[in-house]
Amino acid sequence: MEDKYGYDPSEFEEEEDSYNTPQPDKSIRGYRIVIIILSVILVALSVLYFSIHRQQMYDNQMLQADRDSIQNDLGRLMSDYDSLRFQNDSIAASLEKANEVMEQLKQERRWNYAKIKQYEKEVGTLRSIMKGYVRQIDSLNTLNKKLIKENVGYRKEISSAKLRAEMAEEKAAELDNKVKIGAVLRARDIRLAALNDRGNPVSRIKNASRLRVDFVLSANELASPGNKAIYVRISSPDGYVLTTEAMPTFEFEGERLSYSAMREVDYDPGQDLEIGIYYNSTGFAAGTYRIQLYCEGRLIGQTEVMMK
């Protein structure tokens, strides 16, 4: 209500209320700014979280891949060690060390780059040792091939020498045989004489009481000197060997032969020796008589004589 001076109090009340009441637009704007800031922070944290999680997953995958690579390398090394198959203490120790590392790899639960580097270092050491063994084995194989080649050469030489020795032995045996053959005594000029009781020759053999075989034992420088036993076999015209009642025998080429008479002589290889051997008996018949002379297990001469 206006007074008489034209003053209306309601106007001043409304104006005072307008100064004392808070403005709603400013409060809402502030809240919105806070919400936006919090949203940005939340998004940033989410991105950071997923990035870290993704990096951890990647790192775990890389660690797993490194672990698998180390296990594969170690497995190949163990296979290479085992394929060497040498009875060698150092190789056996290296293989045992590789087995230990493999067991540690299988039992390992907590992985990090330090452990990966440690295992890579151990595998690298084992690989270096392995390469050393391979070089040694290659060197041994090369040496072995060289030795085999030399051995083949030596065998050829030995075979050739053996062949020459065999040939020389055969030649020596042949020469020895020739010497033995050349050393055999030879009887020549073999004759048969019919004698009576007084030792005089008779013209008819039926009148003889003894027979005498005369011959010459030829000189032979290859023959050995000394006493020689000479056996004479006289075969009658009917083919029987004339012998005594005792029927003495001697050995010839693995057989025992009967003989008519025997005489020992002192032989000098440097000169001929004339010899006469007697056989006493009667009842001789005319015809062809065969004379055979033996000495030292060999036939040294033979002939046939016609007796009237």
Coordinates of C-alpha atoms in Angstrom, one line a residue:
M1 CA 0.0 0.0 0.0
E2 CA 1.4 3.3 -0.9
D3 CA 1.4 6.1 1.7
K4 CA 0.9 9.6 1.1
Y5 CA 4.4 10.2 0.0
G6 CA 4.0 7.4 -2.7
Y7 CA 6.2 4.7 -0.9
D8 CA 5.2 1.1 -1.4
P9 CA 7.0 -1.3 1.0
S10 CA 6.3 -4.4 -1.0
E11 CA 8.7 -3.2 -3.7
F12 CA 11.6 -3.1 -1.2
E13 CA 10.7 -6.5 0.2
E14 CA 10.8 -8.1 -3.3
E15 CA 14.1 -6.4 -4.0
E16 CA 15.6 -7.6 -0.7
D17 CA 14.4 -11.1 -1.4
S18 CA 16.2 -11.1 -4.7
Y19 CA 19.5 -10.3 -3.0
N20 CA 19.2 -12.9 -0.2
T21 CA 18.1 -16.0 -2.3
P22 CA 21.1 -18.1 -3.9
Q23 CA 21.1 -18.4 -7.7
P24 CA 20.4 -22.0 -8.9
D25 CA 22.2 -21.8 -12.2
K26 CA 25.6 -21.2 -10.6
S27 CA 25.4 -24.2 -8.3
I28 CA 24.4 -26.6 -11.1
R29 CA 27.3 -25.3 -13.2
G30 CA 29.7 -26.1 -10.5
Y31 CA 28.4 -29.6 -10.0
R32 CA 28.7 -30.2 -13.7
I33 CA 32.3 -29.1 -13.7
V34 CA 33.2 -31.4 -10.8
I35 CA 31.4 -34.3 -12.5
I36 CA 33.3 -33.7 -15.7
I37 CA 36.6 -33.6 -13.9
L38 CA 35.8 -36.8 -12.1
S39 CA 34.7 -38.4 -15.3
V40 CA 38.0 -37.4 -17.0
I41 CA 40.0 -38.7 -14.1
L42 CA 38.0 -42.0 -14.1
V43 CA 38.5 -42.4 -17.8
A44 CA 42.2 -41.7 -17.4
L45 CA 42.5 -44.2 -14.6
S46 CA 40.6 -46.8 -16.7
V47 CA 42.9 -46.2 -19.6
L48 CA 45.9 -46.5 -17.4
Y49 CA 44.6 -49.6 -15.7
F50 CA 43.9 -51.4 -19.0
S51 CA 47.2 -50.2 -20.4
I52 CA 49.0 -51.6 -17.3
H53 CA 47.0 -54.8 -17.4
R54 CA 47.6 -55.2 -21.1
Q55 CA 51.4 -54.6 -20.6
Q56 CA 51.4 -57.2 -17.8
M57 CA 49.7 -59.6 -20.1
Y58 CA 52.1 -58.9 -22.8
D59 CA 55.0 -59.2 -20.4
N60 CA 53.6 -62.5 -19.1
Q61 CA 53.3 -63.7 -22.7
M62 CA 56.8 -62.7 -23.5
L63 CA 58.1 -64.4 -20.3
Q64 CA 56.2 -67.5 -21.2
A65 CA 57.6 -67.4 -24.8
D66 CA 61.1 -66.9 -23.4
R67 CA 60.6 -69.7 -21.0
D68 CA 59.3 -72.0 -23.8
S69 CA 62.2 -70.9 -26.0
I70 CA 64.7 -71.7 -23.2
Q71 CA 63.1 -75.1 -22.6
N72 CA 63.2 -75.9 -26.4
D73 CA 66.8 -74.9 -26.6
L74 CA 67.7 -76.9 -23.5
G75 CA 65.8 -79.9 -24.9
R76 CA 67.7 -79.7 -28.1
L77 CA 71.0 -79.4 -26.2
M78 CA 70.1 -82.5 -24.1
S79 CA 69.2 -84.4 -27.3
D80 CA 72.5 -83.4 -28.8
Y81 CA 74.4 -84.3 -25.7
D82 CA 72.7 -87.7 -25.6
S83 CA 73.3 -88.3 -29.3
L84 CA 77.1 -88.0 -28.7
R85 CA 76.9 -91.4 -26.9
F86 CA 80.5 -91.2 -25.6
Q87 CA 81.7 -92.8 -22.4
N88 CA 83.1 -89.5 -21.3
D89 CA 82.9 -88.1 -17.7
S90 CA 82.8 -84.4 -18.8
I91 CA 80.0 -85.0 -21.3
A92 CA 78.1 -87.0 -18.8
A93 CA 78.5 -84.1 -16.3
S94 CA 77.2 -81.6 -18.8
L95 CA 74.2 -83.8 -19.6
E96 CA 73.5 -84.1 -15.9
K97 CA 73.7 -80.3 -15.5
A98 CA 71.3 -79.9 -18.5
N99 CA 68.8 -82.3 -16.8
E100 CA 69.0 -80.2 -13.6
V101 CA 68.3 -77.0 -15.5
M102 CA 65.4 -78.6 -17.2
E103 CA 63.9 -79.8 -13.9
Q104 CA 64.3 -76.2 -12.5
L105 CA 62.5 -74.8 -15.5
K106 CA 59.6 -77.2 -15.0
Q107 CA 59.3 -76.5 -11.3
E108 CA 59.7 -72.6 -11.6
R109 CA 56.5 -70.8 -10.6
R110 CA 57.6 -67.2 -10.4
W111 CA 59.1 -65.7 -13.5
N112 CA 60.8 -62.4 -14.2
Y113 CA 63.4 -61.1 -16.6
A114 CA 66.3 -61.7 -14.1
K115 CA 65.5 -65.4 -14.0
I116 CA 65.0 -65.5 -17.8
K117 CA 68.5 -64.0 -18.2
Q118 CA 69.9 -66.4 -15.7
Y119 CA 68.5 -69.4 -17.5
E120 CA 69.5 -68.0 -20.9
K121 CA 73.0 -67.6 -19.5
E122 CA 73.1 -71.2 -18.3
V123 CA 71.7 -72.5 -21.6
G124 CA 74.3 -70.4 -23.4
T125 CA 77.1 -71.9 -21.3
L126 CA 75.9 -75.4 -22.0
R127 CA 75.6 -74.5 -25.7
S128 CA 79.2 -73.3 -25.7
I129 CA 80.4 -76.5 -24.0
M130 CA 78.4 -78.4 -26.6
K131 CA 80.1 -76.6 -29.5
G132 CA 83.4 -77.4 -27.9
Y133 CA 82.5 -81.1 -27.8
V134 CA 81.3 -80.9 -31.4
R135 CA 84.6 -79.4 -32.5
Q136 CA 86.5 -82.0 -30.6
I137 CA 84.4 -84.8 -32.1
D138 CA 84.9 -83.3 -35.6
S139 CA 88.6 -83.2 -35.0
L140 CA 88.6 -86.8 -33.7
N141 CA 86.5 -87.8 -36.8
T142 CA 89.0 -86.1 -39.1
L143 CA 91.9 -87.8 -37.2
N144 CA 90.0 -91.1 -37.3
K145 CA 89.5 -90.8 -41.1
K146 CA 93.2 -90.1 -41.5
L147 CA 94.1 -93.1 -39.3
I148 CA 91.7 -95.3 -41.2
K149 CA 93.3 -94.1 -44.5
E150 CA 96.7 -94.8 -43.1
N151 CA 95.5 -98.1 -41.7
V152 CA 94.2 -99.1 -45.2
G153 CA 97.6 -98.1 -46.6
Y154 CA 99.4 -100.1 -44.0
R155 CA 97.2 -103.0 -44.6
K156 CA 97.9 -102.8 -48.3
E157 CA 101.6 -102.7 -47.5
I158 CA 101.3 -105.5 -45.1
S159 CA 99.3 -107.5 -47.6
S160 CA 101.8 -106.8 -50.2
A161 CA 104.7 -107.7 -47.9
K162 CA 102.8 -110.8 -46.8
L163 CA 102.3 -111.7 -50.4
R164 CA 106.0 -111.1 -51.1
A165 CA 106.9 -113.1 -47.9
E166 CA 104.6 -116.0 -49.1
M167 CA 106.2 -115.9 -52.5
A168 CA 109.6 -115.8 -50.9
E169 CA 108.6 -118.6 -48.6
E170 CA 107.3 -120.6 -51.6
K171 CA 110.5 -119.8 -53.5
A172 CA 112.6 -120.8 -50.5
A173 CA 110.6 -124.0 -50.1
E174 CA 111.1 -124.6 -53.8
L175 CA 114.8 -124.0 -53.5
D176 CA 114.9 -126.1 -50.4
N177 CA 113.1 -128.8 -52.2
K178 CA 115.5 -128.5 -55.1
V179 CA 118.4 -128.6 -52.7
K180 CA 117.0 -131.7 -51.1
I181 CA 116.4 -133.2 -54.5
G182 CA 119.9 -132.2 -55.5
A183 CA 121.3 -133.6 -52.3
V184 CA 119.9 -137.0 -53.0
L185 CA 122.5 -139.6 -53.6
R186 CA 122.6 -141.2 -57.1
A187 CA 123.7 -144.7 -58.0
R188 CA 125.0 -145.3 -61.5
D189 CA 126.6 -148.1 -63.5
I190 CA 124.4 -150.7 -61.8
R191 CA 125.4 -154.3 -62.6
L192 CA 124.4 -157.8 -61.5
A193 CA 127.0 -160.6 -61.3
A194 CA 126.4 -164.4 -60.6
L195 CA 129.1 -166.0 -58.4
N196 CA 130.0 -169.5 -57.2
D197 CA 131.0 -170.5 -53.7
R198 CA 134.6 -169.3 -54.3
G199 CA 133.4 -165.9 -55.5
N200 CA 134.2 -166.4 -59.1
P201 CA 131.8 -165.4 -61.9
V202 CA 129.7 -168.1 -63.6
S203 CA 128.2 -168.0 -67.0
R204 CA 124.9 -169.5 -66.0
I205 CA 123.0 -168.0 -63.1
K206 CA 121.5 -171.4 -62.3
N207 CA 125.0 -172.4 -61.1
A208 CA 125.4 -169.4 -58.9
S209 CA 125.3 -169.6 -55.1
R210 CA 125.4 -165.8 -54.6
L211 CA 124.6 -162.6 -56.5
R212 CA 126.6 -159.4 -56.3
V213 CA 125.2 -155.9 -57.2
D214 CA 127.9 -153.5 -58.2
F215 CA 127.3 -149.8 -58.7
V216 CA 129.0 -146.4 -58.3
L217 CA 127.7 -143.9 -55.7
S218 CA 128.2 -140.6 -57.4
A219 CA 129.9 -137.6 -55.8
N220 CA 127.5 -134.9 -54.8
E221 CA 128.7 -131.7 -53.1
L222 CA 125.1 -131.0 -51.8
A223 CA 124.9 -134.3 -50.1
S224 CA 125.9 -134.7 -46.4
P225 CA 128.9 -136.9 -45.7
G226 CA 129.1 -139.8 -43.3
N227 CA 127.7 -143.3 -42.9
K228 CA 125.0 -144.2 -45.4
A229 CA 122.8 -147.3 -45.2
I230 CA 122.1 -148.6 -48.7
Y231 CA 119.3 -151.2 -49.3
V232 CA 119.1 -153.4 -52.5
R233 CA 116.0 -155.1 -53.7
I234 CA 116.5 -157.8 -56.3
S235 CA 113.4 -159.0 -58.0
S236 CA 113.4 -162.4 -59.8
P237 CA 112.0 -162.8 -63.3
D238 CA 108.7 -164.0 -61.8
G239 CA 108.4 -160.6 -59.9
Y240 CA 109.2 -161.8 -56.4
V241 CA 111.7 -159.9 -54.2
L242 CA 114.6 -162.1 -53.2
T243 CA 115.1 -161.9 -49.5
T244 CA 116.3 -164.0 -46.5
E245 CA 114.3 -166.1 -44.1
A246 CA 114.2 -163.2 -41.6
M247 CA 112.5 -161.0 -44.3
P248 CA 114.0 -157.7 -43.1
T249 CA 112.3 -154.4 -44.1
F250 CA 112.9 -150.7 -44.3
E251 CA 110.7 -147.7 -44.5
F252 CA 109.9 -146.0 -47.8
E253 CA 107.3 -143.3 -48.3
G254 CA 105.3 -144.5 -45.3
E255 CA 105.4 -148.2 -46.2
R256 CA 107.6 -151.0 -45.0
L257 CA 109.4 -152.7 -47.9
S258 CA 111.4 -156.0 -47.8
Y259 CA 114.9 -156.0 -49.2
S260 CA 117.5 -158.5 -50.3
A261 CA 120.6 -157.1 -48.7
M262 CA 121.9 -153.9 -47.0
R263 CA 125.4 -152.3 -46.5
E264 CA 126.6 -149.3 -44.7
V265 CA 129.3 -147.2 -46.3
D266 CA 131.3 -144.1 -45.4
Y267 CA 130.4 -141.5 -48.0
D268 CA 132.5 -138.6 -49.1
P269 CA 130.5 -136.1 -51.2
G270 CA 133.6 -135.0 -53.0
Q271 CA 134.3 -138.3 -54.8
D272 CA 132.7 -141.3 -56.4
L273 CA 132.4 -144.5 -54.3
E274 CA 132.4 -148.0 -55.9
I275 CA 130.2 -150.4 -53.9
G276 CA 129.4 -154.1 -54.1
I277 CA 126.5 -155.7 -52.2
Y278 CA 126.1 -159.5 -51.9
Y279 CA 123.0 -161.7 -51.7
N280 CA 123.5 -165.4 -50.8
S281 CA 121.1 -168.0 -52.0
T282 CA 120.6 -170.8 -54.6
G283 CA 118.1 -171.9 -57.2
F284 CA 118.3 -168.8 -59.4
A285 CA 116.4 -169.0 -62.7
A286 CA 117.5 -167.4 -66.0
G287 CA 115.6 -164.3 -67.1
T288 CA 115.4 -160.6 -66.4
Y289 CA 116.2 -159.4 -62.9
R290 CA 115.2 -156.0 -61.6
I291 CA 117.6 -154.1 -59.3
Q292 CA 116.5 -151.2 -57.0
L293 CA 118.8 -149.3 -54.7
Y294 CA 117.5 -147.1 -51.8
C295 CA 119.2 -144.7 -49.4
E296 CA 117.8 -142.3 -46.8
G297 CA 114.2 -143.1 -47.7
R298 CA 114.8 -142.4 -51.5
L299 CA 115.1 -144.5 -54.6
I300 CA 118.7 -143.7 -55.7
G301 CA 118.9 -146.0 -58.8
Q302 CA 117.4 -148.9 -60.6
T303 CA 118.0 -151.1 -63.6
E304 CA 117.1 -154.4 -65.2
V305 CA 119.6 -157.1 -66.1
M306 CA 119.2 -160.1 -68.3
M307 CA 120.8 -163.2 -66.8
K308 CA 121.3 -166.4 -68.7

